[in-house]
Tab-separated table of C-alpha atoms in Angstrom:
chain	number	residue	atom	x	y	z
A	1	UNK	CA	-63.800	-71.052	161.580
A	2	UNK	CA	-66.199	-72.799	159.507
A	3	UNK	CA	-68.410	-72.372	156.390
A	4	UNK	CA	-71.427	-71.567	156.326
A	5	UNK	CA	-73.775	-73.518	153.713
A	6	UNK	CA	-76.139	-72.838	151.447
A	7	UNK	CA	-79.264	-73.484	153.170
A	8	UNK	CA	-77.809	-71.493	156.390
A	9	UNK	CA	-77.112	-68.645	154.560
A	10	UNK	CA	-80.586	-68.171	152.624
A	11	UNK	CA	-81.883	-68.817	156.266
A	12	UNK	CA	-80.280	-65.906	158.041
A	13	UNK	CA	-81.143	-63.685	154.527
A	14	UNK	CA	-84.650	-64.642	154.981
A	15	UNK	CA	-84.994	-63.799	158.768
A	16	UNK	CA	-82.624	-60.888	158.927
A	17	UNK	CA	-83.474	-59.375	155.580
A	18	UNK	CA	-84.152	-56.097	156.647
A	19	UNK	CA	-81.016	-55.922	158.844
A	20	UNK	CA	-78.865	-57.031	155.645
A	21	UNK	CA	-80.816	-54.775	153.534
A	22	UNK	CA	-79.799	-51.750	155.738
A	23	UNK	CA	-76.330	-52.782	155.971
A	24	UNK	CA	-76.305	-53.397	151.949
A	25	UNK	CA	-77.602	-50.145	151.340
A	26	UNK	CA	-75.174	-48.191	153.961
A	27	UNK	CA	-72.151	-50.177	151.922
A	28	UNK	CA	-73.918	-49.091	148.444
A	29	UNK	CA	-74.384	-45.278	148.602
A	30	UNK	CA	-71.132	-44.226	149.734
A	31	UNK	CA	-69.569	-46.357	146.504
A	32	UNK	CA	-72.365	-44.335	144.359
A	33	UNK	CA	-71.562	-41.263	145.764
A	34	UNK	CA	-68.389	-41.282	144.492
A	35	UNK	CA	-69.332	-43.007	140.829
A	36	UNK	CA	-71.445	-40.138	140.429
A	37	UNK	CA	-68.884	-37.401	141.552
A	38	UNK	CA	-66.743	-39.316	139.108
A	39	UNK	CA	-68.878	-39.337	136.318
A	40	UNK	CA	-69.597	-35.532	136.777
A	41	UNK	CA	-65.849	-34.364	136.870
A	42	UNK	CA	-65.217	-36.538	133.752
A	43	UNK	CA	-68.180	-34.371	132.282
A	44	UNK	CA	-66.687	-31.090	133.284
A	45	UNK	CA	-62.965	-32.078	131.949
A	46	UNK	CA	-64.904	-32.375	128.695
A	47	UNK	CA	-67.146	-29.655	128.811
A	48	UNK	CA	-64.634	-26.906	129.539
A	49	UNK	CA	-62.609	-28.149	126.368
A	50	UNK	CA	-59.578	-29.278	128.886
A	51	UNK	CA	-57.983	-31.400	126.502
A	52	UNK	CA	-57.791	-28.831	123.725
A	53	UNK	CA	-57.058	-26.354	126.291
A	54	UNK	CA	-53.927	-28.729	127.317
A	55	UNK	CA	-52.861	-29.164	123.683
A	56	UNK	CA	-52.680	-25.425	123.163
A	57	UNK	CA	-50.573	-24.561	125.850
A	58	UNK	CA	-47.227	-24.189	126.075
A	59	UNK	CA	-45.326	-25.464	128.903
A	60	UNK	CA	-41.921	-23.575	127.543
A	61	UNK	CA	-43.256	-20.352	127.372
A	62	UNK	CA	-44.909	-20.777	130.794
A	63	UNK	CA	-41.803	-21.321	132.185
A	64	UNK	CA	-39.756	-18.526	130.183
A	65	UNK	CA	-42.614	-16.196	132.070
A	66	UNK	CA	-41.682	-17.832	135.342
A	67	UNK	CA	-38.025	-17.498	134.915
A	68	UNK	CA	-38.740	-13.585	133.824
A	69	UNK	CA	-40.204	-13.168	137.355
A	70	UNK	CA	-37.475	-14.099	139.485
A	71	UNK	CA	-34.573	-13.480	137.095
A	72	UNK	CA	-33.077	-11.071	134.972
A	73	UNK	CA	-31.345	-11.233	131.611
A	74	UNK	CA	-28.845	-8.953	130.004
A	75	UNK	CA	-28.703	-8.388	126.078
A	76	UNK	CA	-25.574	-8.544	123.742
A	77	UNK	CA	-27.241	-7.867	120.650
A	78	UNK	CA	-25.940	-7.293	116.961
A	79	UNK	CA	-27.975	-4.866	114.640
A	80	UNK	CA	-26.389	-5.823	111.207
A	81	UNK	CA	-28.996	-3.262	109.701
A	82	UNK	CA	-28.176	-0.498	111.791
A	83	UNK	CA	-24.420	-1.267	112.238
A	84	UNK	CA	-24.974	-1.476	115.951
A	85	UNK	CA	-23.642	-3.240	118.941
A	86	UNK	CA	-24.700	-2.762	122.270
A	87	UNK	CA	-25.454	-4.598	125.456
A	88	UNK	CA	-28.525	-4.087	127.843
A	89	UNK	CA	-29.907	-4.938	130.558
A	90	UNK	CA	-33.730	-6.607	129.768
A	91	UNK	CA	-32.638	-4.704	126.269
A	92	UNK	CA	-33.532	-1.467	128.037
A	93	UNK	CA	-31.968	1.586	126.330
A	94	UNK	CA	-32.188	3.233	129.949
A	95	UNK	CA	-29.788	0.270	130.844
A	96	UNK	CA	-27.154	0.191	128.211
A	97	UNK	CA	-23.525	-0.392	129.252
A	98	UNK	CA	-20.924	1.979	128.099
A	99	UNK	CA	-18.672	0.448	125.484
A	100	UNK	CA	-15.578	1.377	127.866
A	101	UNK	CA	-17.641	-0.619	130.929
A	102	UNK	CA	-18.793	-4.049	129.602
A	103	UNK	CA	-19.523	-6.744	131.984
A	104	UNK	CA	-16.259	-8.892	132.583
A	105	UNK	CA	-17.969	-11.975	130.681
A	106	UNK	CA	-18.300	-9.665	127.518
A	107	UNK	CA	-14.516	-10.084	126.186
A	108	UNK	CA	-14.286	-7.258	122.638
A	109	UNK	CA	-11.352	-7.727	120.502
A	110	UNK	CA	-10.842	-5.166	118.177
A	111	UNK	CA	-12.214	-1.252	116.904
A	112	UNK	CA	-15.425	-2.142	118.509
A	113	UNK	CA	-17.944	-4.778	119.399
A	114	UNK	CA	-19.332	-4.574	115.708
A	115	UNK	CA	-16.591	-4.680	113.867
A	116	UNK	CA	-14.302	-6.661	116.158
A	117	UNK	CA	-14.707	-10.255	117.717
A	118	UNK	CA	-16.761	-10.400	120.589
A	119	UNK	CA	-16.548	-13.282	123.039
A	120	UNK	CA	-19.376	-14.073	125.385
A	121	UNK	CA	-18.941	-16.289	128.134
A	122	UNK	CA	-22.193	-17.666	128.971
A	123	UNK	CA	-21.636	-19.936	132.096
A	124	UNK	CA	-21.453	-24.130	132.289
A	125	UNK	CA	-19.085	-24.283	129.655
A	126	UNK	CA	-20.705	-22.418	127.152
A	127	UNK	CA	-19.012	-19.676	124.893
A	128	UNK	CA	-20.826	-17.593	121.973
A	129	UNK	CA	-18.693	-15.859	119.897
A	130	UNK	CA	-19.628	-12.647	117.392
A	131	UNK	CA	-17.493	-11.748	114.776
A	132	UNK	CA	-18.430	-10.474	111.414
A	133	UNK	CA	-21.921	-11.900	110.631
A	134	UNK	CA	-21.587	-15.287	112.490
A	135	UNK	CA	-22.454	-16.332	115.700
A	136	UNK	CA	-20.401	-19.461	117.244
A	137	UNK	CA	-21.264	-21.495	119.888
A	138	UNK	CA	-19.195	-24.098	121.608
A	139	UNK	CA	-19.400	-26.156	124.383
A	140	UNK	CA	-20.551	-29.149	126.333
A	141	UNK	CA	-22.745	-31.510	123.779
A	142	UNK	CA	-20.570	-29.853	120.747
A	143	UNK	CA	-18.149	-31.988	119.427
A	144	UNK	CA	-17.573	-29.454	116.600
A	145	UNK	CA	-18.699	-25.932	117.299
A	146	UNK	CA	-21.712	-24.557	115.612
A	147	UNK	CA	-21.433	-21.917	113.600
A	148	UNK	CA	-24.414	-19.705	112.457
A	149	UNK	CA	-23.974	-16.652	109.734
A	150	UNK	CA	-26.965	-14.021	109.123
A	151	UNK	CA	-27.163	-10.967	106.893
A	152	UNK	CA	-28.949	-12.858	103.886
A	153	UNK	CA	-32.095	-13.527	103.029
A	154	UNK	CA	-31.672	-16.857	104.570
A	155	UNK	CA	-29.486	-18.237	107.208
A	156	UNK	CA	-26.804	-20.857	107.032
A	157	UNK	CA	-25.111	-23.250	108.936
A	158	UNK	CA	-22.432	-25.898	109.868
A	159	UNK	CA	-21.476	-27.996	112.758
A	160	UNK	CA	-23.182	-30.188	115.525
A	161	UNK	CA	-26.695	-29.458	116.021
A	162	UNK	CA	-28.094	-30.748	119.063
A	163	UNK	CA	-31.769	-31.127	120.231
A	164	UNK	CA	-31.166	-27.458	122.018
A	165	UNK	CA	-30.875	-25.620	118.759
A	166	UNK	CA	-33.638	-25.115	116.557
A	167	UNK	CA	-33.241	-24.738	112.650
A	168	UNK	CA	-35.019	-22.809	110.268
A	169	UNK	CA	-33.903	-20.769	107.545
A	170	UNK	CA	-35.475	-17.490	109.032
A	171	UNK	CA	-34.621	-17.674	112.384
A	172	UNK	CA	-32.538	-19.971	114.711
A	173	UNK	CA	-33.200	-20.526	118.296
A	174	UNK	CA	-30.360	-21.603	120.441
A	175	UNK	CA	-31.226	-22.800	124.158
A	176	UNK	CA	-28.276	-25.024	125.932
A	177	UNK	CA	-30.268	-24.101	128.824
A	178	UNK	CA	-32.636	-21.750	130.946
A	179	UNK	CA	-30.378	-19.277	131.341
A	180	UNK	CA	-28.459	-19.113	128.242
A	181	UNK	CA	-30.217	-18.136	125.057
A	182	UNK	CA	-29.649	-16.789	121.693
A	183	UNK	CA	-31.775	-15.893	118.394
A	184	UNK	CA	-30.588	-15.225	115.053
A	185	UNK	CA	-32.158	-13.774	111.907
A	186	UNK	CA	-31.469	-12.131	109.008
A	187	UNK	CA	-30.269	-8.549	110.455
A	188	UNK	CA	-29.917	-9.273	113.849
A	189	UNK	CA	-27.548	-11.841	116.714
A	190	UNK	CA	-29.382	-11.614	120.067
A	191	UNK	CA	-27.984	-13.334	122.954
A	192	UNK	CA	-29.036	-13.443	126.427
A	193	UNK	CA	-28.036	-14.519	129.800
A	194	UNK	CA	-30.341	-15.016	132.567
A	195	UNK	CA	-29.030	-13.954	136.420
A	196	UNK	CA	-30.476	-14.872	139.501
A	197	UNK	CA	-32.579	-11.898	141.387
A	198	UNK	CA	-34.317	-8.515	140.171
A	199	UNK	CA	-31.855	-5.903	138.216
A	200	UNK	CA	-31.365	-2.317	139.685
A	201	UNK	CA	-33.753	-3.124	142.156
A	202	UNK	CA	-32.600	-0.203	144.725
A	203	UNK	CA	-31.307	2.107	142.238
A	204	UNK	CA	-31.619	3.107	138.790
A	205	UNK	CA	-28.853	1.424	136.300
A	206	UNK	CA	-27.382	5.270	135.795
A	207	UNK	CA	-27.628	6.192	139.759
A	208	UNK	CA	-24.311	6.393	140.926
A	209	UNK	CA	-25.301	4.255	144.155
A	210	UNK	CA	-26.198	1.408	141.929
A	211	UNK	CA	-24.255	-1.833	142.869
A	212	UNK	CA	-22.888	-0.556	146.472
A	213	UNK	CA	-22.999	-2.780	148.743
A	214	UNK	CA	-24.418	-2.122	152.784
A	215	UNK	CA	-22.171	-1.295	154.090
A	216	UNK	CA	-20.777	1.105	151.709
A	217	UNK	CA	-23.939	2.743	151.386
A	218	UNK	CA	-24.235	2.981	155.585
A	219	UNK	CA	-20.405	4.481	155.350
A	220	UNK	CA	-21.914	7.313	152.660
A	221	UNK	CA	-25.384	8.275	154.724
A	222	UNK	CA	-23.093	8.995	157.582
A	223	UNK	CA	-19.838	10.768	155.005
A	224	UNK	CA	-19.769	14.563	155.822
A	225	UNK	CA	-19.081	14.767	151.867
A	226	UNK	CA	-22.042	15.320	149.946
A	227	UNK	CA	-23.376	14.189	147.046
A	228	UNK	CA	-25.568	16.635	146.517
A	229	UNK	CA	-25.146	19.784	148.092
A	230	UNK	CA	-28.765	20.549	148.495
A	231	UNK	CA	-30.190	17.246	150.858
A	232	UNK	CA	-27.971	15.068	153.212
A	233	UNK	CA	-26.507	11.937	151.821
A	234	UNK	CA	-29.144	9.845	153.781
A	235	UNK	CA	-31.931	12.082	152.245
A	236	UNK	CA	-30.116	11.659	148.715
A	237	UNK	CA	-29.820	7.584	149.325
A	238	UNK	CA	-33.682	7.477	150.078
A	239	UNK	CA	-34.627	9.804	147.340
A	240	UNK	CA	-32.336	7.754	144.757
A	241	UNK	CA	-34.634	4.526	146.189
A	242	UNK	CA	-37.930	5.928	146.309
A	243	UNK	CA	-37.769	7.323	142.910
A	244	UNK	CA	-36.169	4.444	141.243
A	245	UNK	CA	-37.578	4.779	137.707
A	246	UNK	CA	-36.903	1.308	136.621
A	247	UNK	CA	-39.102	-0.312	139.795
A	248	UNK	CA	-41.077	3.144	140.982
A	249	UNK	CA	-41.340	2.099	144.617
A	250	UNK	CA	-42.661	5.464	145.297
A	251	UNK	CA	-45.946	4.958	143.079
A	252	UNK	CA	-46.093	1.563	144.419
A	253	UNK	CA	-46.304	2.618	148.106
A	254	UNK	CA	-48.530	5.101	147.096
A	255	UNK	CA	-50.982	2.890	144.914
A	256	UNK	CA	-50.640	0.281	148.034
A	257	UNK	CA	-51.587	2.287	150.201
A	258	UNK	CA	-54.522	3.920	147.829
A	259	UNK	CA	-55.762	0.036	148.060
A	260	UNK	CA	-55.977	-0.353	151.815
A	261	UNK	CA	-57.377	3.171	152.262
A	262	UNK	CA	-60.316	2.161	150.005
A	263	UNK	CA	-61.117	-1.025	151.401
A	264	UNK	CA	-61.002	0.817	154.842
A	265	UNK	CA	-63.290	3.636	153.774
A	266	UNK	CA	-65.818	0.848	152.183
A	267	UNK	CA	-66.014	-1.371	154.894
A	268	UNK	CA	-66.181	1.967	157.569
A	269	UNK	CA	-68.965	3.233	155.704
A	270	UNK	CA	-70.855	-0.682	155.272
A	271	UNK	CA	-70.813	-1.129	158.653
A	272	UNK	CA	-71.787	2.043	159.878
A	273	UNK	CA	-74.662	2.078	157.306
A	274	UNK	CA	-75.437	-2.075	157.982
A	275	UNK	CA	-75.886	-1.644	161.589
A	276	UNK	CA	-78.930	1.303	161.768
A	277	UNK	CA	-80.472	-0.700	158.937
A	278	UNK	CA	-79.879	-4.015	160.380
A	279	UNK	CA	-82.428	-3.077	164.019
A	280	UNK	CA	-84.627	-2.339	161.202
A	281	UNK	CA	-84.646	-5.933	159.883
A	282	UNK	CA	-84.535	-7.594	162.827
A	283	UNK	CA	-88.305	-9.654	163.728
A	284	UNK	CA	-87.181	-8.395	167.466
A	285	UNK	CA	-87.202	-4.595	167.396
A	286	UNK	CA	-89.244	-3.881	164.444
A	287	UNK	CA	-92.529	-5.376	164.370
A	288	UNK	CA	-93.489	-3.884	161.160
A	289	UNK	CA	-93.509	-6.832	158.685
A	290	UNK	CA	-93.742	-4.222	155.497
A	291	UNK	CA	-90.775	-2.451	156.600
A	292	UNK	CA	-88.671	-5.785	157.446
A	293	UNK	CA	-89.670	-6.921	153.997
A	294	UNK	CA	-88.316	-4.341	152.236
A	295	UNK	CA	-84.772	-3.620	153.904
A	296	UNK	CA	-84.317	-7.346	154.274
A	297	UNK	CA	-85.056	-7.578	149.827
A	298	UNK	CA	-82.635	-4.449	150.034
A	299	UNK	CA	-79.852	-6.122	151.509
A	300	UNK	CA	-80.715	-9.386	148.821
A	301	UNK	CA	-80.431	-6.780	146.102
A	302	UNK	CA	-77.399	-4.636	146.793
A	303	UNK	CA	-75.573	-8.265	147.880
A	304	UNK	CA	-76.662	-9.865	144.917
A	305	UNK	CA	-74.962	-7.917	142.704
A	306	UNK	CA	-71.220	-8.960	142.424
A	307	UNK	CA	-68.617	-5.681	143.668
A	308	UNK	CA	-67.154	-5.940	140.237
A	309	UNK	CA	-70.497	-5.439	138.546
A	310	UNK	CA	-71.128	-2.144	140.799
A	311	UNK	CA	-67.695	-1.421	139.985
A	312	UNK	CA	-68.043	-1.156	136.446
A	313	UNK	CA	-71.345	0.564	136.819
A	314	UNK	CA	-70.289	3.376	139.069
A	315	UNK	CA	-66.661	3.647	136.412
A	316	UNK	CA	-69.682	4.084	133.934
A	317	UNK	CA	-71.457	6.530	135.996
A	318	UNK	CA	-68.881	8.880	137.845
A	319	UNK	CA	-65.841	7.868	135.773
A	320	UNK	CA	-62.087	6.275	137.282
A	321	UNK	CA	-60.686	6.417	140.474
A	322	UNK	CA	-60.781	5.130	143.960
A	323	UNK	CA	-63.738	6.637	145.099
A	324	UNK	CA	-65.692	4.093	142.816
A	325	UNK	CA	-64.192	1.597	144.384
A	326	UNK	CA	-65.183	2.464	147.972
A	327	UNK	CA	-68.795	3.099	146.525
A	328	UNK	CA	-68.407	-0.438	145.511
A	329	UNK	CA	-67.250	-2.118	148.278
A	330	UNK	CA	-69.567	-0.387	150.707
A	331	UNK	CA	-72.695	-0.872	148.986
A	332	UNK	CA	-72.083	-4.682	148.389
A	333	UNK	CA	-71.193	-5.098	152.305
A	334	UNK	CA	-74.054	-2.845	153.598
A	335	UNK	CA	-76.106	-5.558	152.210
A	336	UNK	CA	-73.921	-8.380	153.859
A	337	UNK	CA	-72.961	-7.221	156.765
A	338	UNK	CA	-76.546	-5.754	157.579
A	339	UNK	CA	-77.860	-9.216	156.766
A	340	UNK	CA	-74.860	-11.182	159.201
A	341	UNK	CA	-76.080	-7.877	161.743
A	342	UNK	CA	-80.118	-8.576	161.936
A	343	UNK	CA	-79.508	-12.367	162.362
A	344	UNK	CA	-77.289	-11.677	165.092
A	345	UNK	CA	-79.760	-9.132	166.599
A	346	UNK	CA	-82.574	-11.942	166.385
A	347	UNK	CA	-80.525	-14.207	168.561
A	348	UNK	CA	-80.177	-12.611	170.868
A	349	UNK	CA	-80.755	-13.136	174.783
A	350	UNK	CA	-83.889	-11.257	175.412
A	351	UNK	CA	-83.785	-11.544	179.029
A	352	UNK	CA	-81.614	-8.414	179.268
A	353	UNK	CA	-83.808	-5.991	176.796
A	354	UNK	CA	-86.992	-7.303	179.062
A	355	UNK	CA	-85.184	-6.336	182.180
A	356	UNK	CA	-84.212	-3.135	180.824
A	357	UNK	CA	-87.564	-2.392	179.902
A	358	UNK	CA	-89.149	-3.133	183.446
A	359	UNK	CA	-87.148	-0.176	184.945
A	360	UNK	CA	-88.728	2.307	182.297
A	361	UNK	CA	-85.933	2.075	179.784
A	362	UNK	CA	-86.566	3.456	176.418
A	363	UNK	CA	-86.257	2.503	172.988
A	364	UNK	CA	-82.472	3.655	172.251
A	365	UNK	CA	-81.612	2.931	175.988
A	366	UNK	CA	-82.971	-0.936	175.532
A	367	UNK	CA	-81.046	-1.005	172.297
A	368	UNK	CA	-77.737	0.584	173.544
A	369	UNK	CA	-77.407	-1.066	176.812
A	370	UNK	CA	-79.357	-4.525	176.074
A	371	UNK	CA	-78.878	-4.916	172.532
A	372	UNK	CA	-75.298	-3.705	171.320
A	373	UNK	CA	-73.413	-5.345	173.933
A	374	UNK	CA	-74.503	-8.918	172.770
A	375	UNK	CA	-73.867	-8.343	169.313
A	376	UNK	CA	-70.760	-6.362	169.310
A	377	UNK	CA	-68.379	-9.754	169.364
A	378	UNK	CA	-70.020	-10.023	165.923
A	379	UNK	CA	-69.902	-6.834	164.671
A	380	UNK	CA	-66.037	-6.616	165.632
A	381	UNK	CA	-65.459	-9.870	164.375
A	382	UNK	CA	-67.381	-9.569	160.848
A	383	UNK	CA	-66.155	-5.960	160.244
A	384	UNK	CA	-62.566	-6.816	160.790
A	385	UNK	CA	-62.882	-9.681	158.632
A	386	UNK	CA	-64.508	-7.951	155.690
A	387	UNK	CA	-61.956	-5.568	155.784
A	388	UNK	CA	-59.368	-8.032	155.430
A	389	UNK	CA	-61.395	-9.680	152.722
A	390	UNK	CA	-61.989	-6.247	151.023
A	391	UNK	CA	-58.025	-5.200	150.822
A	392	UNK	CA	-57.972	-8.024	148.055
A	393	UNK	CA	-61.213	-7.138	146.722
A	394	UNK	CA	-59.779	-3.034	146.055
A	395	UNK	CA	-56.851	-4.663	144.125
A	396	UNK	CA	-59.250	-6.420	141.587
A	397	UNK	CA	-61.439	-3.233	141.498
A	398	UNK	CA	-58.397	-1.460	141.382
A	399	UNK	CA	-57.409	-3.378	137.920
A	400	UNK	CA	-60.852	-2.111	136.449
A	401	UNK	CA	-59.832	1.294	136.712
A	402	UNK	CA	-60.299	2.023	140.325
A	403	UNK	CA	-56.957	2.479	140.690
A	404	UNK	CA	-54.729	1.450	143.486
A	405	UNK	CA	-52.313	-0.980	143.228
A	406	UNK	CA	-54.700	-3.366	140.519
A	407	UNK	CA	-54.252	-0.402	138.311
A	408	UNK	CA	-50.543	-0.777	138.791
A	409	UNK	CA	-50.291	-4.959	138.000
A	410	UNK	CA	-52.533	-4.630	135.070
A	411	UNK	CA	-49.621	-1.938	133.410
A	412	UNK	CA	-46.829	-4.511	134.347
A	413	UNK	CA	-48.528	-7.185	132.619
A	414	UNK	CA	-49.894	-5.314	129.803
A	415	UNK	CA	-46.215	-4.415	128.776
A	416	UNK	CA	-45.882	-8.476	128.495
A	417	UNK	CA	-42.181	-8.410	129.488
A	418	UNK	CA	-42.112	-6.506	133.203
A	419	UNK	CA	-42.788	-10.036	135.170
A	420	UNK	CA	-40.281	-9.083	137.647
A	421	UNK	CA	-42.485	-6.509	138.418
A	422	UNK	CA	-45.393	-7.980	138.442
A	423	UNK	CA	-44.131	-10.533	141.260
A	424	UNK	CA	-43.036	-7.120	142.743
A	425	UNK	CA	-46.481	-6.399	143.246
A	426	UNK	CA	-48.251	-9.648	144.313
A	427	UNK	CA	-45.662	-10.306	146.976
A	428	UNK	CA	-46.434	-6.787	147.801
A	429	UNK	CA	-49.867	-7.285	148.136
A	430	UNK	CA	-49.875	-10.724	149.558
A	431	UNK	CA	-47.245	-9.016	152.220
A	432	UNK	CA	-50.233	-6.306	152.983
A	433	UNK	CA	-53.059	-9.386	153.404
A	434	UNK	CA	-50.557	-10.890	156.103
A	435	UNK	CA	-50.151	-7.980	157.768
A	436	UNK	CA	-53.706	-7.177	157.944
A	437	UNK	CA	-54.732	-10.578	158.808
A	438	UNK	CA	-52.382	-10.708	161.608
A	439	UNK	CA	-53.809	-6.858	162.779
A	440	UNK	CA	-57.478	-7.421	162.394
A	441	UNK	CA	-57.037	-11.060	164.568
A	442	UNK	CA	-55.302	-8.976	167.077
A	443	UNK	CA	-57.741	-6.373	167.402
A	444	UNK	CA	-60.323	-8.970	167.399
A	445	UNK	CA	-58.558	-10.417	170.558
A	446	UNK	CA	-58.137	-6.866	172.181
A	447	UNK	CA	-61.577	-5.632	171.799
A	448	UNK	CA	-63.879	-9.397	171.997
A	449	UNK	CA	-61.751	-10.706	174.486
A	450	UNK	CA	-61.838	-14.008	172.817
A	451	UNK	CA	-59.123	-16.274	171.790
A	452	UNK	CA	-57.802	-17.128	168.579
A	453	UNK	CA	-56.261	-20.100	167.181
């Protein structure tokens, strides 16, 4: 294949010059497209203060608030102001081991864990030892063990000091890893260790089913000797579970289902409101162009209006609880789902109304019989769907005060240390969006008769 020259090439440019022009300009916008979608995300990474954004954060405590949610960590902890040794789990006084029951990696030598030598074995090598006012930790990474001693004004210390330990004369931060942790200061010797999983998650720390396993629990519901002599053991078991103080399943079940029932009773009371209002703004069956206009600017208006704002104006106006949210929810969907309803009614096949009207039909006969069949696919569909939509709508209305279980996530996370629970909740509620996903497709497939991928 050969060159072309010059003079050939200014030829072909000259006598196909809109042809190359075309092609130039279909190579061009594509590659301008995407300089300008460039450009405009560098713009936003600036404008939204990213970088400084990025420089504040901090990646350890992100994932100390990670670890929180899927793990649990028990305290040993030394009050050298109040003479006090005790250890906890999550430093709960609710969950405080007996001195005569310490966990088998809590070793005390001595009177008593404050005035004796405690060892704490801390997993991967590591051991922390209390005795006196001196923490010492040894260890992979510690040729000579460090040793730590509080109860001044200032804190001292000797040995190795690896990258894992931080120093300062108030307080000194000890982290060999995720799951082993300590912090000393003046008047107190904290040390944690993280475990896998969520603590007392069936039963309370002080229930005396708490750390049976299955089958010993199974063995108990169906023991003719009673725990308590008022309710079968099965009725005890459930009652030990349901009011679990630590995870309150009970008030979670409740506040779940509080947050279904109100995006249920919102989306009932949308549709059943959209639909009348929805023949009125359809071009179709009202010819009243005065009317149309002013339903039609309706459904704009009440739409318009995010379901949080109409949240916190009806909190304002009738004060907290669920029924806010429903009056939320169904006025912002009256205005969406009557506007999805008329356009649905306008496009419609009116062959069947017209034929219904040539035997005499009337008005709500035309509608019922010529009308309503056509649109009910959408009507199903849409309503289904909004209530589906809606279930995570009532949690974030819920967190505003509607209650439900929003209400219940915004008191984890206001405490600032219950993350376990908090991930309690969202798989809770991302658990309920599943299920009514999956229940509002099958519905849709019972009662439109059409498929669904």
């Amino acid at each position: 294949m050969s060159a072309i020259t010059a003079d050939e090439a200014g030829r072909l440019d000259a006598t196909y010059s809109d042809i190359l022009r075309t092609h130039r300009r279909q190579f061009l916008w594509p590659v301008g497209l995407v300089v300008l979608v460039l450009a405009y995300l560098t713009y936003a990474f600036f404008a939204f203060g990213v970088p400084e954004l990025i420089a504040k954060s901090r990646l350890d405590r992100g994932i100390l608030l990670g670890l929180d949610s899927v793990a649990y960590k028990v305290h040993v902890e030394k009050n050298l102001r109040r003479d006090l040794f005790e250890v906890a789990v999550e430093g709960e006084r609710t969950a405080t081991y007996d001195p005569a029951s310490l966990p088998d990696w809590v070793a005390v030598s001595g009177a008593s864990g404050y005035e004796g030598r405690v060892d704490i074995e801390m997993g991967g090598g590591y051991l922390f030892i209390l005795e006196g006012e001196t923490l010492t930790v040894t260890g992979p990474g510690l040729q000579r063990p460090f040793v730590v001693t509080a109860g001044g004004d200032t804190l001292t210390w000797q040995g190795d000091t690896p990258p894992w330990i931080e120093l300062n004369p108030r307080k000194v931060d000890i982290k060999p890893s995720l799951f082993q942790r300590a912090q000393v200061t003046s008047g107190r010797i904290l040390v944690f260790r993280y475990f896998w999983g969520w603590e007392d998650f069936w039963f309370d720390f002080r229930s005396p089913l708490n750390g049976l396993s299955a089958g010993e629990l199974w063995s108990l519901a169906w023991s003719d000797e009673r725990i308590e002599p008022e309710m079968s053991n099965a009725a005890f078991i459930f009652d030990e579970f349901w009011g679990n103080e630590g995870w309150q399943h009970g008030d979670v079940f409740k506040a779940l289902l509080e947050t279904v029932i109100m995006a249920f009773l919102g989306t009932v009371v949308a549709a059943a409101v959209g639909l009348p209002l929805a023949f009125m703004a359809a071009a179709n069956v009202n010819p009243e162009p005065l009317s149309r206009f002013v339903i039609r600017r309706f459904f704009d208006f009440v739409r318009g209006v995010d379901m949080l704002i109409w949240s916190l104006i009806f909190i304002r106006a009738f004060g907290l609880g669920p029924l806010t949210g429903v009056m939320a929810i169904a006025l912002t969907d009256t205005g969406t789902l009557g506007k999805l309803f008329s356009e649905a009614i306008e496009n419609i096949d009116n062959k069947q109304v017209e034929g219904m009207q040539s035997t005499g039909a009337g008005a709500l006969t035309r509608y019922r019989f010529g009308v309503i069949p056509q649109i009910l696919p959408v009507f199903i569909s849409q309503s289904l769907y909004y209530l589906e939509s809606n279930t995570r709508s009532a949690t974030v209305i819920g967190a505003l005060g509607a209650g439900g279980i929003g209400l219940k996530l915004v008191e984890t996370l206001r405490t600032g240390k219950d993350w376990e629970n908090t991930a309690y909740i969202i798989v809770l509620t991302l658990m309920v969006v599943v299920a009514m996903d999956m229940t509002s497709g099958w519905l849709r497939r019972k009662l439109t008769g059409v498929g669904r991928d």
